PDB file of C-alpha atoms in Angstrom:
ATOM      1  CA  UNK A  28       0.000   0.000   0.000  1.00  0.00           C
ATOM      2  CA  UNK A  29       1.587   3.284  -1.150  1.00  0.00           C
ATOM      3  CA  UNK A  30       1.556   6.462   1.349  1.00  0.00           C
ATOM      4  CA  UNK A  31      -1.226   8.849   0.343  1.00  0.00           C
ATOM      5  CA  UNK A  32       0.069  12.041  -0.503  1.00  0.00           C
ATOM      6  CA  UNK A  33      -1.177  15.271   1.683  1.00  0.00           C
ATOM      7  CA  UNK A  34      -0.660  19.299   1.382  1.00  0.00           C
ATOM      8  CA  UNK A  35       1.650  18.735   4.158  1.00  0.00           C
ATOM      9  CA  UNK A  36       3.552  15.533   2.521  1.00  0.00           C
ATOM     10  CA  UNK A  37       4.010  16.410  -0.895  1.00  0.00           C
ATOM     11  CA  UNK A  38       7.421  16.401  -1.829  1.00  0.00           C
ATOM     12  CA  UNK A  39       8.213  20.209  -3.139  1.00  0.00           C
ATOM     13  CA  UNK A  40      12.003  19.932  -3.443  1.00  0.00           C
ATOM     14  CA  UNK A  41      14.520  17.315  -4.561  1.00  0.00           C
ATOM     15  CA  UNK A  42      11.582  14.861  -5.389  1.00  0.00           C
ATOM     16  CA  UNK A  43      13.943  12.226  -6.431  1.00  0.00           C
ATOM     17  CA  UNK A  44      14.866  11.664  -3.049  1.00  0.00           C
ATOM     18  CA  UNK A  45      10.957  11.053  -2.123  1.00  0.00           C
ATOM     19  CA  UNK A  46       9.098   7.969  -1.696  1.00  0.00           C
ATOM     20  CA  UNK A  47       5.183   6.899  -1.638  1.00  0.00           C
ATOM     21  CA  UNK A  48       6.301   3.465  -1.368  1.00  0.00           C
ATOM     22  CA  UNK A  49       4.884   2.434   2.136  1.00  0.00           C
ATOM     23  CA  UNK A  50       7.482  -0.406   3.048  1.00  0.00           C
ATOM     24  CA  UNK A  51      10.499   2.042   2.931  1.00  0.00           C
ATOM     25  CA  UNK A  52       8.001   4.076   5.873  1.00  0.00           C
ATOM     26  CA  UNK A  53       8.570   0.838   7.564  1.00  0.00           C
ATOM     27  CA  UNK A  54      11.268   0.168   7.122  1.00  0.00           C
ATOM     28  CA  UNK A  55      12.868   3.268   8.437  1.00  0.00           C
ATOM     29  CA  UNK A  56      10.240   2.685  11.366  1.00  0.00           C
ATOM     30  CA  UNK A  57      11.219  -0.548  12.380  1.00  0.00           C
ATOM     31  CA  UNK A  58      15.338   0.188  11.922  1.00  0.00           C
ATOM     32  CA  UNK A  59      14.663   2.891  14.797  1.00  0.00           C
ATOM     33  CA  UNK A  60      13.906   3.599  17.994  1.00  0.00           C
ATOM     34  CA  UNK A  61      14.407   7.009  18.427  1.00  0.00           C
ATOM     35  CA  UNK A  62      12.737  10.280  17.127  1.00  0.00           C
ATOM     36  CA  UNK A  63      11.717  13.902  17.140  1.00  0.00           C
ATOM     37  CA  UNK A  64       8.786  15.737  18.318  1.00  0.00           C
ATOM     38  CA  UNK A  65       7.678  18.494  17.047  1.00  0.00           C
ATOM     39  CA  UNK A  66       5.012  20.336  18.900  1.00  0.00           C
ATOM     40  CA  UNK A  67       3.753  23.755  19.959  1.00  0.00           C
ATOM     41  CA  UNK A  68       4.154  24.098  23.881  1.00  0.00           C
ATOM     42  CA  UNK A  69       2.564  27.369  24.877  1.00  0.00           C
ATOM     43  CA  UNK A  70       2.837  29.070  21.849  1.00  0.00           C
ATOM     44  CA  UNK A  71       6.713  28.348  21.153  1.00  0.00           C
ATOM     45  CA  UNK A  72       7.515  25.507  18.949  1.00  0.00           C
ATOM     46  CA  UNK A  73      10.222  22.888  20.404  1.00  0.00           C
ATOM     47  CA  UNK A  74      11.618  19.641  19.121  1.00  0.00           C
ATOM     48  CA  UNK A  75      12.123  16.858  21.816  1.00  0.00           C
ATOM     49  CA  UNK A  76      13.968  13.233  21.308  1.00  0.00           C
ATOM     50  CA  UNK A  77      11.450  10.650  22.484  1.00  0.00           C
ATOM     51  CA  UNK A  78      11.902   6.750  22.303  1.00  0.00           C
ATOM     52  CA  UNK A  79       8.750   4.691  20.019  1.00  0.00           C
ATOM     53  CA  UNK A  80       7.674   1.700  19.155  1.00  0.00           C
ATOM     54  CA  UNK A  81       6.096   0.380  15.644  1.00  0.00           C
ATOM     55  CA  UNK A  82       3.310  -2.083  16.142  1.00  0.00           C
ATOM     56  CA  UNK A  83       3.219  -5.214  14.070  1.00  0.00           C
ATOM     57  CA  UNK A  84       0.764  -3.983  11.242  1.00  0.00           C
ATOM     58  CA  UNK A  85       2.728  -0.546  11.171  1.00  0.00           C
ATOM     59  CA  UNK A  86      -0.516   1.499  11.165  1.00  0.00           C
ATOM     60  CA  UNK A  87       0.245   2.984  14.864  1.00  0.00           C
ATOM     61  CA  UNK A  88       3.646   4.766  16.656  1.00  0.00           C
ATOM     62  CA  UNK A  89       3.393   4.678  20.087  1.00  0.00           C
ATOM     63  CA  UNK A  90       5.948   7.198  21.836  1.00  0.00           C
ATOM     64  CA  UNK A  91       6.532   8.821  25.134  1.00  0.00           C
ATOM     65  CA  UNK A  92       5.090  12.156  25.187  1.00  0.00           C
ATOM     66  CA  UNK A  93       5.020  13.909  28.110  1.00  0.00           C
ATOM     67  CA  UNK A  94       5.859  17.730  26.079  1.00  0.00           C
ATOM     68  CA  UNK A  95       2.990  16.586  23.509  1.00  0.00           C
ATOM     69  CA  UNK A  96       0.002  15.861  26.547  1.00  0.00           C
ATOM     70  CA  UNK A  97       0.888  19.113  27.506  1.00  0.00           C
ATOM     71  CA  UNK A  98      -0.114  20.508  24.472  1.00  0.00           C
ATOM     72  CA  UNK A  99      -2.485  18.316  24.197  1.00  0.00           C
ATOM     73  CA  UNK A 100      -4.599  19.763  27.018  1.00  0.00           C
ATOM     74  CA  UNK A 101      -4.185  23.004  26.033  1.00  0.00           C
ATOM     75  CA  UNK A 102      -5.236  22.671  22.451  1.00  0.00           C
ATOM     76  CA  UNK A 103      -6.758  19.035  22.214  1.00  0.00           C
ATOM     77  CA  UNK A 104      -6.547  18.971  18.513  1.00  0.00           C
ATOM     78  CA  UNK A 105      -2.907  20.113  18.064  1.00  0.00           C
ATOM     79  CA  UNK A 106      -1.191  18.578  15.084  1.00  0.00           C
ATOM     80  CA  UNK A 107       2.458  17.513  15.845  1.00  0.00           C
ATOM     81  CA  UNK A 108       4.993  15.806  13.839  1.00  0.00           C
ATOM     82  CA  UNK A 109       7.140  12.889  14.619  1.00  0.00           C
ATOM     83  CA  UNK A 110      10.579  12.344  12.380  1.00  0.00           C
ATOM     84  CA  UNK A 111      12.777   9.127  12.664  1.00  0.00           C
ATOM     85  CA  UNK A 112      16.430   9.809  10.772  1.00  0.00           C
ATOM     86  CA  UNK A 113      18.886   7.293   9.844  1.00  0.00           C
ATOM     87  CA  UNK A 114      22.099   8.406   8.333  1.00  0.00           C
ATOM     88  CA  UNK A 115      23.773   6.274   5.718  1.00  0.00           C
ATOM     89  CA  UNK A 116      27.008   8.004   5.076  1.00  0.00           C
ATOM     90  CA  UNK A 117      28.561  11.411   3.701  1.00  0.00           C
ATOM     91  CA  UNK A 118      28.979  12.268   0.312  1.00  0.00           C
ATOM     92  CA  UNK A 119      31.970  13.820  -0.250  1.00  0.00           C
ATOM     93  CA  UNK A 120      31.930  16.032  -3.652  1.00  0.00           C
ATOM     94  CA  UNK A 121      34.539  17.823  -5.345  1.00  0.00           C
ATOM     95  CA  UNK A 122      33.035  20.789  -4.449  1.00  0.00           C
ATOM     96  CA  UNK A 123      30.899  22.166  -0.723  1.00  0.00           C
ATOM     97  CA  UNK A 124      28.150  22.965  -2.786  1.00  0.00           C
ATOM     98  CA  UNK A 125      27.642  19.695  -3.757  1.00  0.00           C
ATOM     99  CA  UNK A 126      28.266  17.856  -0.281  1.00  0.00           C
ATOM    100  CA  UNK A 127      25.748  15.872   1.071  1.00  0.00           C
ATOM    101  CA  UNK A 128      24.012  13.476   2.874  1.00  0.00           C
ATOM    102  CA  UNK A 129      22.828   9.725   2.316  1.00  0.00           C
ATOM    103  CA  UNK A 130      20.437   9.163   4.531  1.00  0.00           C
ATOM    104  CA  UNK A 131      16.720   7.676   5.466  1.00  0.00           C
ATOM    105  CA  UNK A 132      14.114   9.842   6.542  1.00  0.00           C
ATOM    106  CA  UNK A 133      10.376   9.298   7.943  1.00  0.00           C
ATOM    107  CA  UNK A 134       8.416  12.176   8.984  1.00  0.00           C
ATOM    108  CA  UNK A 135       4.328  11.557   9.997  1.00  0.00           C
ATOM    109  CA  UNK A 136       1.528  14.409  10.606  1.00  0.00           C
ATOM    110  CA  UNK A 137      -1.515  14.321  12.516  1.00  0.00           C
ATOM    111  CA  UNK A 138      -3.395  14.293  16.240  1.00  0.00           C
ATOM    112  CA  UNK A 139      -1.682  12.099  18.439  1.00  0.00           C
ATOM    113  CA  UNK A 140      -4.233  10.107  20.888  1.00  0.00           C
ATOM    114  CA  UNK A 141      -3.371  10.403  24.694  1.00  0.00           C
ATOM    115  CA  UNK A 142      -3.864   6.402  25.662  1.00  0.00           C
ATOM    116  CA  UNK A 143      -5.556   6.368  29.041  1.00  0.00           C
ATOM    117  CA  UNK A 144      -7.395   3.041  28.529  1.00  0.00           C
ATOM    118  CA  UNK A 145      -4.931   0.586  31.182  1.00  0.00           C
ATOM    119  CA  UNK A 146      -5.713  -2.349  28.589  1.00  0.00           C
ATOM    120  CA  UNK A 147      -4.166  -0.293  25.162  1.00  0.00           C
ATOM    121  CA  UNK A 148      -1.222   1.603  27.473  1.00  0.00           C
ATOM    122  CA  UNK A 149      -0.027  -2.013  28.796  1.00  0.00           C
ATOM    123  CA  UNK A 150      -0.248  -3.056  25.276  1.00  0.00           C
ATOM    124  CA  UNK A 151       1.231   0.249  23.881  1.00  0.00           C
ATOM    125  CA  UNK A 152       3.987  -0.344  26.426  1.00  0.00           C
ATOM    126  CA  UNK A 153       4.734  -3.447  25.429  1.00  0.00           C
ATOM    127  CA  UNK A 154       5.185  -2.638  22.061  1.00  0.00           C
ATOM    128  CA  UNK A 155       7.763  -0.015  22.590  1.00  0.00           C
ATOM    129  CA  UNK A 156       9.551  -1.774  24.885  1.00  0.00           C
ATOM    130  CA  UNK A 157       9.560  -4.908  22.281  1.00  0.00           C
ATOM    131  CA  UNK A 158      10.645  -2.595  19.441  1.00  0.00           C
ATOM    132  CA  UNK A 159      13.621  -1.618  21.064  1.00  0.00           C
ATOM    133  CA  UNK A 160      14.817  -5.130  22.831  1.00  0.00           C
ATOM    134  CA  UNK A 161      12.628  -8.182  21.939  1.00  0.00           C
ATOM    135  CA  UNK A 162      12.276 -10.123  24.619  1.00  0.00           C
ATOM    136  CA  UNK A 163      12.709  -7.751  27.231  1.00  0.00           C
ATOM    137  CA  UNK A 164       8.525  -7.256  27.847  1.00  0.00           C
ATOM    138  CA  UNK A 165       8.200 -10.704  29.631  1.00  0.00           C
ATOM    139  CA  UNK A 166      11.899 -10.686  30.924  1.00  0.00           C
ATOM    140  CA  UNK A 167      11.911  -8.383  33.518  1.00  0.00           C
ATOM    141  CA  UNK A 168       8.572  -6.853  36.051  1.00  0.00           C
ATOM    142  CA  UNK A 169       5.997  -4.822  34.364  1.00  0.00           C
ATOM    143  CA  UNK A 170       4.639  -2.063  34.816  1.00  0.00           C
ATOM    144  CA  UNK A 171       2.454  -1.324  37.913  1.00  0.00           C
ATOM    145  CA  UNK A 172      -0.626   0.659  38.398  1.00  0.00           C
ATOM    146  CA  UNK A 173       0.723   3.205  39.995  1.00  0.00           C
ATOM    147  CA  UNK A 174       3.577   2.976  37.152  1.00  0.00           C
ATOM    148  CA  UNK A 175       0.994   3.615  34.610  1.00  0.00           C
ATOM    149  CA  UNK A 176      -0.792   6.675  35.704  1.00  0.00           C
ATOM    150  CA  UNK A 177       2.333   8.116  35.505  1.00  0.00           C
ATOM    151  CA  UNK A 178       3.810   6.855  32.383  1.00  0.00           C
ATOM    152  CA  UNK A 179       2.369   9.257  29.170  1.00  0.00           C
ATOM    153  CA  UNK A 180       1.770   7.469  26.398  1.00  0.00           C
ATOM    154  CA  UNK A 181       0.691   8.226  22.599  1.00  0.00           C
ATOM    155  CA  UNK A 182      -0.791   6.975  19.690  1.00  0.00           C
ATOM    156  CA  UNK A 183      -0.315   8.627  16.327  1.00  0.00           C
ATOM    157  CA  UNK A 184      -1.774   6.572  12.790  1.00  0.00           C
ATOM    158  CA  UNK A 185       1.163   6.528  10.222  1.00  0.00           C
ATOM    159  CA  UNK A 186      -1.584   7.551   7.327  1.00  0.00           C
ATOM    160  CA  UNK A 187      -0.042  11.027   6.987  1.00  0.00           C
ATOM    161  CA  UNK A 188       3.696  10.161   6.084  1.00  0.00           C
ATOM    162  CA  UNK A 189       5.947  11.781   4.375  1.00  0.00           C
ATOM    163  CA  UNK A 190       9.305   9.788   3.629  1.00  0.00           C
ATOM    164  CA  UNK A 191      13.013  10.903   1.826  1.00  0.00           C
ATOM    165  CA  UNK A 192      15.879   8.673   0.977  1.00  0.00           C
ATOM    166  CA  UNK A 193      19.282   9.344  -0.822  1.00  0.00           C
ATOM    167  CA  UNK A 194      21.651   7.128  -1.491  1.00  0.00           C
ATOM    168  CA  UNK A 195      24.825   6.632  -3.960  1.00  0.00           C
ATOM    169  CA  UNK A 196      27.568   8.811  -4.962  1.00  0.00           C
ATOM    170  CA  UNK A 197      28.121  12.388  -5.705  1.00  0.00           C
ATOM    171  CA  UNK A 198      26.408  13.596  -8.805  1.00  0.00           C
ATOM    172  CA  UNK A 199      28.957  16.199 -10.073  1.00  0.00           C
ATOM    173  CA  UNK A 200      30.935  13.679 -11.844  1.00  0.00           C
ATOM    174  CA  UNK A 201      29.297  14.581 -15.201  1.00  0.00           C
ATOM    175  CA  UNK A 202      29.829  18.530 -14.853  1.00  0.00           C
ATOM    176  CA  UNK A 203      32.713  20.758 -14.833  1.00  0.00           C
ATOM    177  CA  UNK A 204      34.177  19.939 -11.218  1.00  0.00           C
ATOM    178  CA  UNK A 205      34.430  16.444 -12.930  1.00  0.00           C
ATOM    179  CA  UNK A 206      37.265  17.664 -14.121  1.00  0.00           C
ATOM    180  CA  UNK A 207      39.343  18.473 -10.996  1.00  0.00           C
ATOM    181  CA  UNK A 208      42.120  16.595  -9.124  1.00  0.00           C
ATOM    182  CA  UNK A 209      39.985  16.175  -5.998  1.00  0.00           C
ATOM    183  CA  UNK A 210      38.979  12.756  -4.668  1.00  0.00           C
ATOM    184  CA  UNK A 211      35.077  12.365  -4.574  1.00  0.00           C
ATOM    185  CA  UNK A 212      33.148   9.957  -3.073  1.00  0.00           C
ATOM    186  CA  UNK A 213      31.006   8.561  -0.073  1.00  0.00           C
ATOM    187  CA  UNK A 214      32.187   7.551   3.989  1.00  0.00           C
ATOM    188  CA  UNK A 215      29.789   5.425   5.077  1.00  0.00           C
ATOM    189  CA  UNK A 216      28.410   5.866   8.541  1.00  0.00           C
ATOM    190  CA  UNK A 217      26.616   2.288  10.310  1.00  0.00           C
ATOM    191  CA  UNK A 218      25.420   2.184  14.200  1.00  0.00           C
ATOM    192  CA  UNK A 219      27.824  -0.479  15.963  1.00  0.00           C
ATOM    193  CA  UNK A 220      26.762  -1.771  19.308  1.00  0.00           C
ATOM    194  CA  UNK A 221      28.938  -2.451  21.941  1.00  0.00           C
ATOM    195  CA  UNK A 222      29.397  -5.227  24.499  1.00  0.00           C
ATOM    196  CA  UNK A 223      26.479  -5.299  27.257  1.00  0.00           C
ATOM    197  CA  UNK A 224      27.956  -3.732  30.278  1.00  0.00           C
ATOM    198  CA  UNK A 225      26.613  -5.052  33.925  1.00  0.00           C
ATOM    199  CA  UNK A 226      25.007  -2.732  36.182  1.00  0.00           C
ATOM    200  CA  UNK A 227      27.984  -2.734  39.103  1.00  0.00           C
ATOM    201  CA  UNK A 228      25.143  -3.419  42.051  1.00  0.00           C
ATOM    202  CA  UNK A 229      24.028  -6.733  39.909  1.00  0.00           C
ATOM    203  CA  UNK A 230      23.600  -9.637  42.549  1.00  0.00           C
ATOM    204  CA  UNK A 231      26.293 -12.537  41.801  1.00  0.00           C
ATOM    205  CA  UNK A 232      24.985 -15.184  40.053  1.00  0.00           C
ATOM    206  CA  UNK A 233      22.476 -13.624  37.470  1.00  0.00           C
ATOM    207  CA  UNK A 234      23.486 -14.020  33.622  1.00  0.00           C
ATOM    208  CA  UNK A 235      22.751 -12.485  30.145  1.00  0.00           C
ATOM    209  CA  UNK A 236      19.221 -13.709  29.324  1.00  0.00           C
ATOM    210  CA  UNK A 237      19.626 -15.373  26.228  1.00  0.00           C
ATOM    211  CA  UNK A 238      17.366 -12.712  24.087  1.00  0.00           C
ATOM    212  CA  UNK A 239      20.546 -10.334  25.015  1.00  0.00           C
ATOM    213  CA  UNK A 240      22.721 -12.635  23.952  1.00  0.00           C
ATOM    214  CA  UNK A 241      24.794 -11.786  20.104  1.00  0.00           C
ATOM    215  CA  UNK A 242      24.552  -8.773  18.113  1.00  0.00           C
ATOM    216  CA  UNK A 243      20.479  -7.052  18.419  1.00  0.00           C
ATOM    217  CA  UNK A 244      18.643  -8.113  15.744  1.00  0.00           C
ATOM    218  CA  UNK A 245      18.008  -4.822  13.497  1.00  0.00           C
ATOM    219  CA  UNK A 246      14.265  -5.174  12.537  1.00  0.00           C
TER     220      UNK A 246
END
């Protein structure tokens, strides 16, 4: 299913860099686990990093939102908008004007839905927690009651997406700067984990669960 294209999606500039092709909005989704709000807070606009999670159809994010149920209350049908950015590597030209970026981009409109049923926030929860380490949900305690009230959670439909990717060399190669003695090319940039580290108070005794054993599986 293709993205349906909005006033507020539509790709005005560089256009060959945007896609309608729904599976690359997943697939920057799922490859995540951070992103940026954007939201009005008392008139001023502000940008906040926030962790998500992708359910399994891909039709909702859920995200902590503390900054956003702010808003939220004061103007209950606030539009915000939630970007996920993955950068694939520099592209080195032979000239700063034509520098750039490969990269992976995700950006989704619309009125993000405060979850207050306990049923849909455990649920939610479980999602985002899933999204970032599976496994972890029924590894260690859930949340509590008291844990929930407190916990903000949102929902926002991915309908209204807007997605960008670049990828592959310079493109100067063909114009006059082809012509110059200057090396040209891309440095590719890839996340690396490292080794799990043990929290120092750990009780003797207690090992890796296997689902944090090996290198995280990238989804």
């Amino acid at each position: 299913m293709d993205i349906v294209e909005t006033e507020r999606t539509r790709h005005r500039r560089l256009r060959e860099q945007g896609s309608h092709d729904r599976a690359d909005l997943l697939a920057i989704l799922r490859q995540g686990f951070v992103a940026h709000l954007g939201v009005v807070v008392d008139g001023v606009p502000m940008v906040v990093p926030t962790v998500y999670g992708l359910d399994p159809g891909g039709d909702t994010v859920y995200f902590h939102g503390s900054v956003a149920s702010r808003s939220l209350v004061q103007a209950p049908e606030t539009t915000i908008c939630l970007t996920v950015t993955h950068v694939d590597g520099l592209v080195l030209a032979r000239s700063v004007f034509e520098h750039g970026v490969n990269y992976r981009s995700a950006m989704i409109y619309g009125v993000p839905r405060p979850v207050t049923d306990e049923a849909e926030k455990l649920a939610g929860l479980r999602v985002l927690t899933e999204h970032i380490t599976p496994g972890q949900w029924d590894y260690v305690r859930q949340p509590s009651r008291k844990e929930l009230v407190a916990t903000a959670l949102l929902a926002l439909s991915t309908v209204e997406s807007s997605v960008k990717i670049r990828t592959g060399p310079p493109t100067d190669a063909d114009g006059p700067d082809g012509e110059l003695p200057v090396w040209a090319g891309v440095r590719p940039v890839a996340p690396v984990w490292g080794a799990l580290v043990a929290d120092p108070e750990l009780a003797a005794g207690i090992t890796v669960p296997e689902h944090l054993r090996g290198e995280p599986h990238l989804r």
